[in-house]
mmCIF file of C-alpha atoms and ligand atoms in Angstrom:
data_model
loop_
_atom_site.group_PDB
_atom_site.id
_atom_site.type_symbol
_atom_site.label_atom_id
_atom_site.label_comp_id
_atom_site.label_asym_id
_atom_site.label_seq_id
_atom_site.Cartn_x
_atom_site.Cartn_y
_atom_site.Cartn_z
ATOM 1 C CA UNK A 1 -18.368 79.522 40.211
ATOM 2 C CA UNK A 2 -15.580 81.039 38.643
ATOM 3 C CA UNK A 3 -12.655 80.996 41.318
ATOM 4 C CA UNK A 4 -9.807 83.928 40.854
ATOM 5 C CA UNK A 5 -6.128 85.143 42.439
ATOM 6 C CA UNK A 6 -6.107 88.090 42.227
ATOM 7 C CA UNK A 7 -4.145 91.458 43.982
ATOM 8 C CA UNK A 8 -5.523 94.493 45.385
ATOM 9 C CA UNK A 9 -3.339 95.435 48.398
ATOM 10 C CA UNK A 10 -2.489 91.878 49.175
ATOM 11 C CA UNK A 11 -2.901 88.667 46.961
ATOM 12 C CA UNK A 12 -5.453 86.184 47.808
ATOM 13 C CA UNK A 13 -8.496 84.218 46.400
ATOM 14 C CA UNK A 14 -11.938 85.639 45.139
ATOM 15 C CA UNK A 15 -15.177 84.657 43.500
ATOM 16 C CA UNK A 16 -16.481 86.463 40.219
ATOM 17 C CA UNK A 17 -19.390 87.537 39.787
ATOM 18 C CA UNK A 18 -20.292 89.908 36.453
ATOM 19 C CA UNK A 19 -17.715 92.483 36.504
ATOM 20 C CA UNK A 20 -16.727 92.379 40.228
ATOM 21 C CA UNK A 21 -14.814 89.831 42.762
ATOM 22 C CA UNK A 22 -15.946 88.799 45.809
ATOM 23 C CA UNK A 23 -13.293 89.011 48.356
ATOM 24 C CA UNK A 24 -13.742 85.880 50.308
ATOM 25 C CA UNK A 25 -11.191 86.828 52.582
ATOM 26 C CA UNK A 26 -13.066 89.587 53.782
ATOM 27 C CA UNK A 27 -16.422 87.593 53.659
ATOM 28 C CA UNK A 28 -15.255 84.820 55.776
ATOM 29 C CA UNK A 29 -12.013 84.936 58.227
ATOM 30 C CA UNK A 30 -12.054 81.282 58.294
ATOM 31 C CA UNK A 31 -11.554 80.417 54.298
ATOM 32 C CA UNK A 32 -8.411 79.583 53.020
ATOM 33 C CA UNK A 33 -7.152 82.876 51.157
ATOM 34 C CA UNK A 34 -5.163 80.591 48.159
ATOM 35 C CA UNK A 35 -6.240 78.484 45.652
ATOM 36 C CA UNK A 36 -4.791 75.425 46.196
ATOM 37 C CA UNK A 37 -5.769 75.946 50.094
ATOM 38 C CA UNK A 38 -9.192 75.781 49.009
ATOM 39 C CA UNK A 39 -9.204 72.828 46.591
ATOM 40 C CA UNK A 40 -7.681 71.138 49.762
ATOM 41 C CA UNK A 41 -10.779 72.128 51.334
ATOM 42 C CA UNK A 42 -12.955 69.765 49.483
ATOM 43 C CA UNK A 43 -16.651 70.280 48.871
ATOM 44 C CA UNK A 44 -16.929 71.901 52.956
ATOM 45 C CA UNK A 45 -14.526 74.273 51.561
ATOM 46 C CA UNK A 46 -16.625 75.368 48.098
ATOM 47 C CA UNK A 47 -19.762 75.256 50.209
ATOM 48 C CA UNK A 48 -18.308 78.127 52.410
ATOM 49 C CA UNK A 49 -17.536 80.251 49.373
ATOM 50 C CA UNK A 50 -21.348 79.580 47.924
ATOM 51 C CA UNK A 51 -22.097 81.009 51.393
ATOM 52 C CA UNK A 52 -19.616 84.210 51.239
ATOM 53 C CA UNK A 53 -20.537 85.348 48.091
ATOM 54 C CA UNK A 54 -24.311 87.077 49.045
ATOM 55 C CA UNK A 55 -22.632 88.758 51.743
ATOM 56 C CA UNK A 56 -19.051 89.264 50.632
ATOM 57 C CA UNK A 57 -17.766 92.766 50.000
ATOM 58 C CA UNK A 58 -17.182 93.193 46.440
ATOM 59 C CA UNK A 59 -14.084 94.615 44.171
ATOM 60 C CA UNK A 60 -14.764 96.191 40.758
ATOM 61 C CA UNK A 61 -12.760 93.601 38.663
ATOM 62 C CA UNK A 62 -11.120 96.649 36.846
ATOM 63 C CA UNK A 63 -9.693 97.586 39.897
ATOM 64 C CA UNK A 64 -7.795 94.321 40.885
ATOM 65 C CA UNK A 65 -4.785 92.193 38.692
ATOM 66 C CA UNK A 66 -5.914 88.600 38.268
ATOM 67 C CA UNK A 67 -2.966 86.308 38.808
ATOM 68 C CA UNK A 68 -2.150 82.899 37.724
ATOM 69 C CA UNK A 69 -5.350 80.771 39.532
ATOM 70 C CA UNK A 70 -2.439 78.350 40.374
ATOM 71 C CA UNK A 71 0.729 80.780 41.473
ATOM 72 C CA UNK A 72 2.699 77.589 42.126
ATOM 73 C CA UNK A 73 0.402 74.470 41.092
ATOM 74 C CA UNK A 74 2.017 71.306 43.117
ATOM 75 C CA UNK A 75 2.511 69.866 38.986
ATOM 76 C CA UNK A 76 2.022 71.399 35.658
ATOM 77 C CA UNK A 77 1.474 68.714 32.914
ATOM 78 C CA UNK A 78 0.742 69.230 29.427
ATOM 79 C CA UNK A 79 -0.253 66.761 26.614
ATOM 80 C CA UNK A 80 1.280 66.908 22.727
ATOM 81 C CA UNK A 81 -0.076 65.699 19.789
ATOM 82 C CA UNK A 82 -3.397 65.858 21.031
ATOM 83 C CA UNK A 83 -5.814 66.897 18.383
ATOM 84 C CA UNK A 84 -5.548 65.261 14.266
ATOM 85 C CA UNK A 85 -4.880 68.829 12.854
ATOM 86 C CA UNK A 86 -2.135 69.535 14.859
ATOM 87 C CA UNK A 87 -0.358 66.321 14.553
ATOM 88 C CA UNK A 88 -0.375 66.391 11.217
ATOM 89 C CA UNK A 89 1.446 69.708 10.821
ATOM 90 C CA UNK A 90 3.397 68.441 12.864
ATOM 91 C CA UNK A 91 4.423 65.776 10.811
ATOM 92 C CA UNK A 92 4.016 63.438 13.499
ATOM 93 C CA UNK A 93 1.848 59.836 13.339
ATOM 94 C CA UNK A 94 -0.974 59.862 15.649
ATOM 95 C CA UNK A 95 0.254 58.738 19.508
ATOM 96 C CA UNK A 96 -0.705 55.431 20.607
ATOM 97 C CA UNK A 97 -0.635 56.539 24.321
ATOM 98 C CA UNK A 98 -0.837 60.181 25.136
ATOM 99 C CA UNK A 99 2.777 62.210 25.237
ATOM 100 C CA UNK A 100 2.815 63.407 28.685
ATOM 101 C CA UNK A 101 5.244 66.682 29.283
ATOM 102 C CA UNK A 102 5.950 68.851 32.491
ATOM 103 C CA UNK A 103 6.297 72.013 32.321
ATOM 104 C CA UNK A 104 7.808 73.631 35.144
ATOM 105 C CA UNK A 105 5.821 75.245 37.689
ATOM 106 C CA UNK A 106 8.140 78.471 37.920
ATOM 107 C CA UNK A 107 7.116 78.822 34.464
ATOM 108 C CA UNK A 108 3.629 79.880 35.484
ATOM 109 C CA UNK A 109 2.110 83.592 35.147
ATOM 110 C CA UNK A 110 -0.973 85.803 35.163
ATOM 111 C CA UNK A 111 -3.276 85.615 32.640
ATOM 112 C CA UNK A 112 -2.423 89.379 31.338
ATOM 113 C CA UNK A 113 1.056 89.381 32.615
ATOM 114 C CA UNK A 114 3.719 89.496 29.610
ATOM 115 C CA UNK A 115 5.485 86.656 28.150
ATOM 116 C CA UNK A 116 9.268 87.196 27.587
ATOM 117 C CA UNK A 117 11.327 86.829 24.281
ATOM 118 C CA UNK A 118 13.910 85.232 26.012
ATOM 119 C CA UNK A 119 17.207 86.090 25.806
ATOM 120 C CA UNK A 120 18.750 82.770 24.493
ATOM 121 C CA UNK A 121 16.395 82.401 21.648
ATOM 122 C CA UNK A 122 14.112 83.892 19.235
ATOM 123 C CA UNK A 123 12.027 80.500 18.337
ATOM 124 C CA UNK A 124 9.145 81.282 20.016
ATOM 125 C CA UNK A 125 5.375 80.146 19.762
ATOM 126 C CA UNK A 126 2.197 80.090 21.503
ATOM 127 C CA UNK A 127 -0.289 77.137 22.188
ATOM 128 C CA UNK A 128 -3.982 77.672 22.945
ATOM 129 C CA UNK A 129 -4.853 74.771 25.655
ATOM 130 C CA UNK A 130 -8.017 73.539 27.236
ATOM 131 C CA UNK A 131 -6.865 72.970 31.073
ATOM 132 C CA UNK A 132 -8.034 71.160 33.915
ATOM 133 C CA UNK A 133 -7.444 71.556 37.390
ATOM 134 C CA UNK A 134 -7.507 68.561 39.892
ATOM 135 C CA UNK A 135 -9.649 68.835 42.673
ATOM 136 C CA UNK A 136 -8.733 65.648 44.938
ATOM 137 C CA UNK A 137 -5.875 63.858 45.684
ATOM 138 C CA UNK A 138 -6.548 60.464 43.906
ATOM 139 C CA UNK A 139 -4.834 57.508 42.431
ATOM 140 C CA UNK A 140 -5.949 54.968 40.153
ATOM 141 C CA UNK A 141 -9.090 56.481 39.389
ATOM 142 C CA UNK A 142 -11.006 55.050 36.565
ATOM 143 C CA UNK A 143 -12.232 57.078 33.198
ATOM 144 C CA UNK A 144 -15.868 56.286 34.646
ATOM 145 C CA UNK A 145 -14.734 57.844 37.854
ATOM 146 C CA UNK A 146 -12.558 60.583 36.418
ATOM 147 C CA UNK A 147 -15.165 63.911 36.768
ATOM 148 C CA UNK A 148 -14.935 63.147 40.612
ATOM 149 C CA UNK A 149 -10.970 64.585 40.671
ATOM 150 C CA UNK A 150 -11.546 67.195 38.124
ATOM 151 C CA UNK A 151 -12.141 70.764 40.254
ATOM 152 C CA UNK A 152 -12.637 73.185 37.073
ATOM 153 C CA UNK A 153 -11.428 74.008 34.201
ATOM 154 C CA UNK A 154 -8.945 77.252 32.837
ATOM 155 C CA UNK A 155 -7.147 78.893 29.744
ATOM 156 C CA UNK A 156 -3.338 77.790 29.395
ATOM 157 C CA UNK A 157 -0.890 79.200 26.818
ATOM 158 C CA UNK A 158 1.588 76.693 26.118
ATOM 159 C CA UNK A 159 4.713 78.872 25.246
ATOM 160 C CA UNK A 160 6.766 76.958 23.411
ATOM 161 C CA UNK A 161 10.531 77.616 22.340
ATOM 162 C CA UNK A 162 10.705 75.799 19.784
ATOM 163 C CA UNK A 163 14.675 75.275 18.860
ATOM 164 C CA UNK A 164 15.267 74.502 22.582
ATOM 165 C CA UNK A 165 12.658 72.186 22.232
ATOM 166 C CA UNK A 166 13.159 69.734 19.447
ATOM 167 C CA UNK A 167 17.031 69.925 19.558
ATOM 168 C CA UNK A 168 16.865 67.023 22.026
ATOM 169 C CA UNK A 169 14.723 64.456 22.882
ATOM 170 C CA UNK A 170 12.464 65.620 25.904
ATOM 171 C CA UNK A 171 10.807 68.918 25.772
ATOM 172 C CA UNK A 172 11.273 70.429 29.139
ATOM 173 C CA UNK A 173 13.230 73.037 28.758
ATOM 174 C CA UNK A 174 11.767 74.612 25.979
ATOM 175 C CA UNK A 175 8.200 74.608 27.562
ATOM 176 C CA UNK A 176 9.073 76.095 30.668
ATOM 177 C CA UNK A 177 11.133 78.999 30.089
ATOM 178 C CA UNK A 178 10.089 81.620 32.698
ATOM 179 C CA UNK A 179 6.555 82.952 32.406
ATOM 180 C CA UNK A 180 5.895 80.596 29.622
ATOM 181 C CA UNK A 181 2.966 79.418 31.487
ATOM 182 C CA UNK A 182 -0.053 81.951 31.802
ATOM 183 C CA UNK A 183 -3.270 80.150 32.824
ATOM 184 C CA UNK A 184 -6.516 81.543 33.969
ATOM 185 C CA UNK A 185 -8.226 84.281 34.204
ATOM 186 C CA UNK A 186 -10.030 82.089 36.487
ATOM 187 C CA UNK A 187 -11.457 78.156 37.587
ATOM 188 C CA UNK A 188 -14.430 78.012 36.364
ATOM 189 C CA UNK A 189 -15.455 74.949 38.205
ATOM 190 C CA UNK A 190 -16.611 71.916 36.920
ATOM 191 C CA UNK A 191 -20.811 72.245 37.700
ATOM 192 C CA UNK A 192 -20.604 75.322 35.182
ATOM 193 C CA UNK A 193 -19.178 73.140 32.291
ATOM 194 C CA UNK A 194 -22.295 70.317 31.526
ATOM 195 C CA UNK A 195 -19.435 68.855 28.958
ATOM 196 C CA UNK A 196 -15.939 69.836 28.831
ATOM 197 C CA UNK A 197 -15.552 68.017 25.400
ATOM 198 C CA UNK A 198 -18.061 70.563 23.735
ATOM 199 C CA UNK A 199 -16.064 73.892 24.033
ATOM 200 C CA UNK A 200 -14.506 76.046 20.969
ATOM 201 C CA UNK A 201 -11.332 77.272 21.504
ATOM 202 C CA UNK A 202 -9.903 80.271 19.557
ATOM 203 C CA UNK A 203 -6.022 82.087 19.486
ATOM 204 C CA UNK A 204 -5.687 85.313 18.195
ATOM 205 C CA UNK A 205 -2.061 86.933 17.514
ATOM 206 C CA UNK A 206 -2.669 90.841 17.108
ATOM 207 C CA UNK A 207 -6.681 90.065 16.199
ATOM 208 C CA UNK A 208 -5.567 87.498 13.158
ATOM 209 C CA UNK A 209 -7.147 84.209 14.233
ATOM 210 C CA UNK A 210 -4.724 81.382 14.093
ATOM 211 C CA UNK A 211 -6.243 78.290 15.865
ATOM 212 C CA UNK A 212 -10.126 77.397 15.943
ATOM 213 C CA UNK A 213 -11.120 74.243 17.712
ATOM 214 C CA UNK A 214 -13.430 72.524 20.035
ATOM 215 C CA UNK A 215 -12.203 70.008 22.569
ATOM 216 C CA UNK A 216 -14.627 67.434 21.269
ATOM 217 C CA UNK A 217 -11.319 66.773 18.734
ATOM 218 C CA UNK A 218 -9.196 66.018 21.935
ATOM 219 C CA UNK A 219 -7.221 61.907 21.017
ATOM 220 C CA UNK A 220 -7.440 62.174 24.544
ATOM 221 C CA UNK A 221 -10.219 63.615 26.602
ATOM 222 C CA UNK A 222 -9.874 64.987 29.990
ATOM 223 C CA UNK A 223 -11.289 61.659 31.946
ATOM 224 C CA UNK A 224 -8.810 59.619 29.816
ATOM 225 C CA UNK A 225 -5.821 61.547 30.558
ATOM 226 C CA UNK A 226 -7.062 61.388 35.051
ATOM 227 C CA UNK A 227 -6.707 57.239 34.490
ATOM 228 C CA UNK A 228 -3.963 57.557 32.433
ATOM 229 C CA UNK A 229 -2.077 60.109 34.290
ATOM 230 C CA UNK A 230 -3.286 58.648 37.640
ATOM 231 C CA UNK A 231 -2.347 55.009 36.656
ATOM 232 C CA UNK A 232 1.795 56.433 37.557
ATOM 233 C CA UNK A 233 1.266 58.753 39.938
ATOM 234 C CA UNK A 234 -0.573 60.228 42.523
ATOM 235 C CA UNK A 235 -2.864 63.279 41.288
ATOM 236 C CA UNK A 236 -3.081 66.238 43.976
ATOM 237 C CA UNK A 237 -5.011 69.722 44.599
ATOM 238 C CA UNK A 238 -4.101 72.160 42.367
ATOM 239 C CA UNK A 239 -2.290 70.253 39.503
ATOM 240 C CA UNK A 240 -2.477 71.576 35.981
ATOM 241 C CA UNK A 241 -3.134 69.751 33.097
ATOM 242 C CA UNK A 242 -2.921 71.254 29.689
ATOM 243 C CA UNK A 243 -4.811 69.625 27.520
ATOM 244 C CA UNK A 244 -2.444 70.097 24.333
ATOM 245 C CA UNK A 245 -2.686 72.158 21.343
ATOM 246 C CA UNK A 246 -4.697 72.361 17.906
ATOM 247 C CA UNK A 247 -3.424 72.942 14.554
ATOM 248 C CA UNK A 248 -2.242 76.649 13.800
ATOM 249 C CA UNK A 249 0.518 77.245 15.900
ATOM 250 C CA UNK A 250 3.197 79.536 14.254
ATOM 251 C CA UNK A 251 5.905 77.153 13.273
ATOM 252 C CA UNK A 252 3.363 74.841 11.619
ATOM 253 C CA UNK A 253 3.082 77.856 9.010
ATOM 254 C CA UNK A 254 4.077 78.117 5.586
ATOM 255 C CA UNK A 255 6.543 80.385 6.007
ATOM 256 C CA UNK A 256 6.147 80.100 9.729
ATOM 257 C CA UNK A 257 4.905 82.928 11.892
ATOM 258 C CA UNK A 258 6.651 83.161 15.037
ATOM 259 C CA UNK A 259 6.356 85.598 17.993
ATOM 260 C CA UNK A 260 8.013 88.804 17.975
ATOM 261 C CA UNK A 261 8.567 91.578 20.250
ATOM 262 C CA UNK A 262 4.858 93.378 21.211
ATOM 263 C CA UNK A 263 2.258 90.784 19.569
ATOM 264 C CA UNK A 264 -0.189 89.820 22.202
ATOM 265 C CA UNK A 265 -1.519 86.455 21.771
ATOM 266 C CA UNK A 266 -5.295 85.831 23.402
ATOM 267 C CA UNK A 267 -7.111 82.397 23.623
ATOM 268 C CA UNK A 268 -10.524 82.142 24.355
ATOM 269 C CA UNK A 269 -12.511 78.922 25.139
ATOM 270 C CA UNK A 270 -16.288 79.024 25.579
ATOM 271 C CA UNK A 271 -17.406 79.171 29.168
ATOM 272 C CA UNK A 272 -14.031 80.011 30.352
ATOM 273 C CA UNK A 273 -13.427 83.916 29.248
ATOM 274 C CA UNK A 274 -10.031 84.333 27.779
ATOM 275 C CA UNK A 275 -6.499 85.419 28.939
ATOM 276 C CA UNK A 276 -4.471 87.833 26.712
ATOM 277 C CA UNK A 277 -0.400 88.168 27.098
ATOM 278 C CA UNK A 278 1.980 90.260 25.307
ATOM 279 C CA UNK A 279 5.416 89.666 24.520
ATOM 280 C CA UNK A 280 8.563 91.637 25.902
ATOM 281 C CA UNK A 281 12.319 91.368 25.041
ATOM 282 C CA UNK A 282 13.449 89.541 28.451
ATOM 283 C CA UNK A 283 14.538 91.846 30.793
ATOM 284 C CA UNK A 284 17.841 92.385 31.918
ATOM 285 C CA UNK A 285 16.630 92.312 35.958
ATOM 286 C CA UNK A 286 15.737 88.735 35.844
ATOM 287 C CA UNK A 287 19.802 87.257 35.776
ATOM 288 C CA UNK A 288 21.759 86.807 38.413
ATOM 289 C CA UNK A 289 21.163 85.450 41.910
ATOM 290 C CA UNK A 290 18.061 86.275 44.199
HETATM 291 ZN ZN1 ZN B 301 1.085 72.208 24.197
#
């Protein structure tokens, strides 16, 4: 299935099929109507929506906005220095363990909303990410075990500012700049995807290609990073894990080619669709206090 957010009148949770959405709201009173609701849910809860979507009234998909799957996942992880290519031009020796990095969850947005030149700096860069969404709250769960937590899979861009984020040592506040996040367009849950480490990936800036990959270069696949990640800390419904980033991003360039003002970046990964974003000058309504 491939699970949506999406707004048309209110915002709540849907199931694509083709070109339209299921509202599962409307098809069944007694489903969760957010995302994370429903991963809570457990298998009960993705049986119900199997059941809702014969009957369930159905949206043209041109007619709604898809939001962020996730609006507010409970954590949003990311990996660098995942894949050779990328290491390299990043002049960086291949990681022993896998770098983990949060990005902050207010940094998350729609997978055609815009991304913002922010105001404080003009260093900024896309990364095309494989993501994975965890299904069930777990700890300590073994690679062998690791597809059991793993709900689906979705498109992340991870925006990147790049002064603000290799002037110090951690990278926090350069990845999670607000709405430096998009993910989507959907879940496409894991019984759609026979083997997540078999998927190209592609970015595009304005059409012009800049990163082709397949996740079967990940250093660190998606079952690795659940034990890894899971050996620290306790995994939960709804958490985002980017996978990290293949060689091509702008700043690895030669002169580098970073985002301006109106390019629109779109990643595509096979199985999953793609997500498109443009970026905006920041706008001046997002200071103050709210
Ligand atoms: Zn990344």
């Amino acid at each position: 299935m491939k699970l949506a957010t999406f707004t048309h009148e209110s915002t709540r949770i849907g199931a694509v099929v083709g070109d339209q959405i299921v509202d599962l709201a409307a098809a069944d009173a007694d489903l969760p109507t957010d995302m994370i609701g429903l991963l809570e849910a457990g298998p009960a809860g993705l049986e119900a929506v199997h059941a809702a979507l014969e009957e369930g009234p159905r949206i043209p998909l041109a007619d709604v906005r898809l939001e962020a799957t996730l609006l507010r996942p409970p954590k949003f992880l990311a990996v660098g220095l995942n894949y050779a290519d990328h290491v390299a031009e990043s002049g960086a020796e291949t990681p022993a363990h896998p770098t983990i990095f949060n990005k902050q969850s207010t940094c998350v947005t729609g997978p055609y909303d815009d991304i913002h030149l922010p105001r404080a700096s003009h260093v900024l860069d896309y990364e095309g990410e494989f993501g994975f969404v965890i299904g069930r709250r777990c700890r300590h769960v073994s690679r062998d075990d690791a597809a059991e937590v793993i709900a689906g899979y979705l498109i992340v861009d991870d925006v990147s500012v790049r002064d603000w984020q290799l002037r110090v040592p951690t990278w926090t506040m350069g990845k999670s700049f607000d709405t430096h996040g998009p993910i989507g367009p959907w879940l496409t849950t894991a019984d759609e995807i026979p083997d997540p480490h078999q998927l190209g990936l592609r970015t595009f800036v304005n059409g012009e290609l800049r990163q082709e990959s397949n996740t079967k270069e990940l250093i660190f696949d998606c079952f690795t990073l659940v034990e890894h990640l899971s050996t620290a800390f306790t995994l939960e419904p709804g958490d985002v894990i980017a996978t990290g980033t293949p060689g091509g991003v702008g700043i690895g360039m030669k002169p580098p080619k970073l985002l301006v003002a109106g390019d629109v970046v779109r990643i595509e990964i096979d199985g999953l669709g793609a997500i498109e974003n443009t970026v905006i000058p920041e706008p001046q309504f997002t200071g103050g206090i709210r």
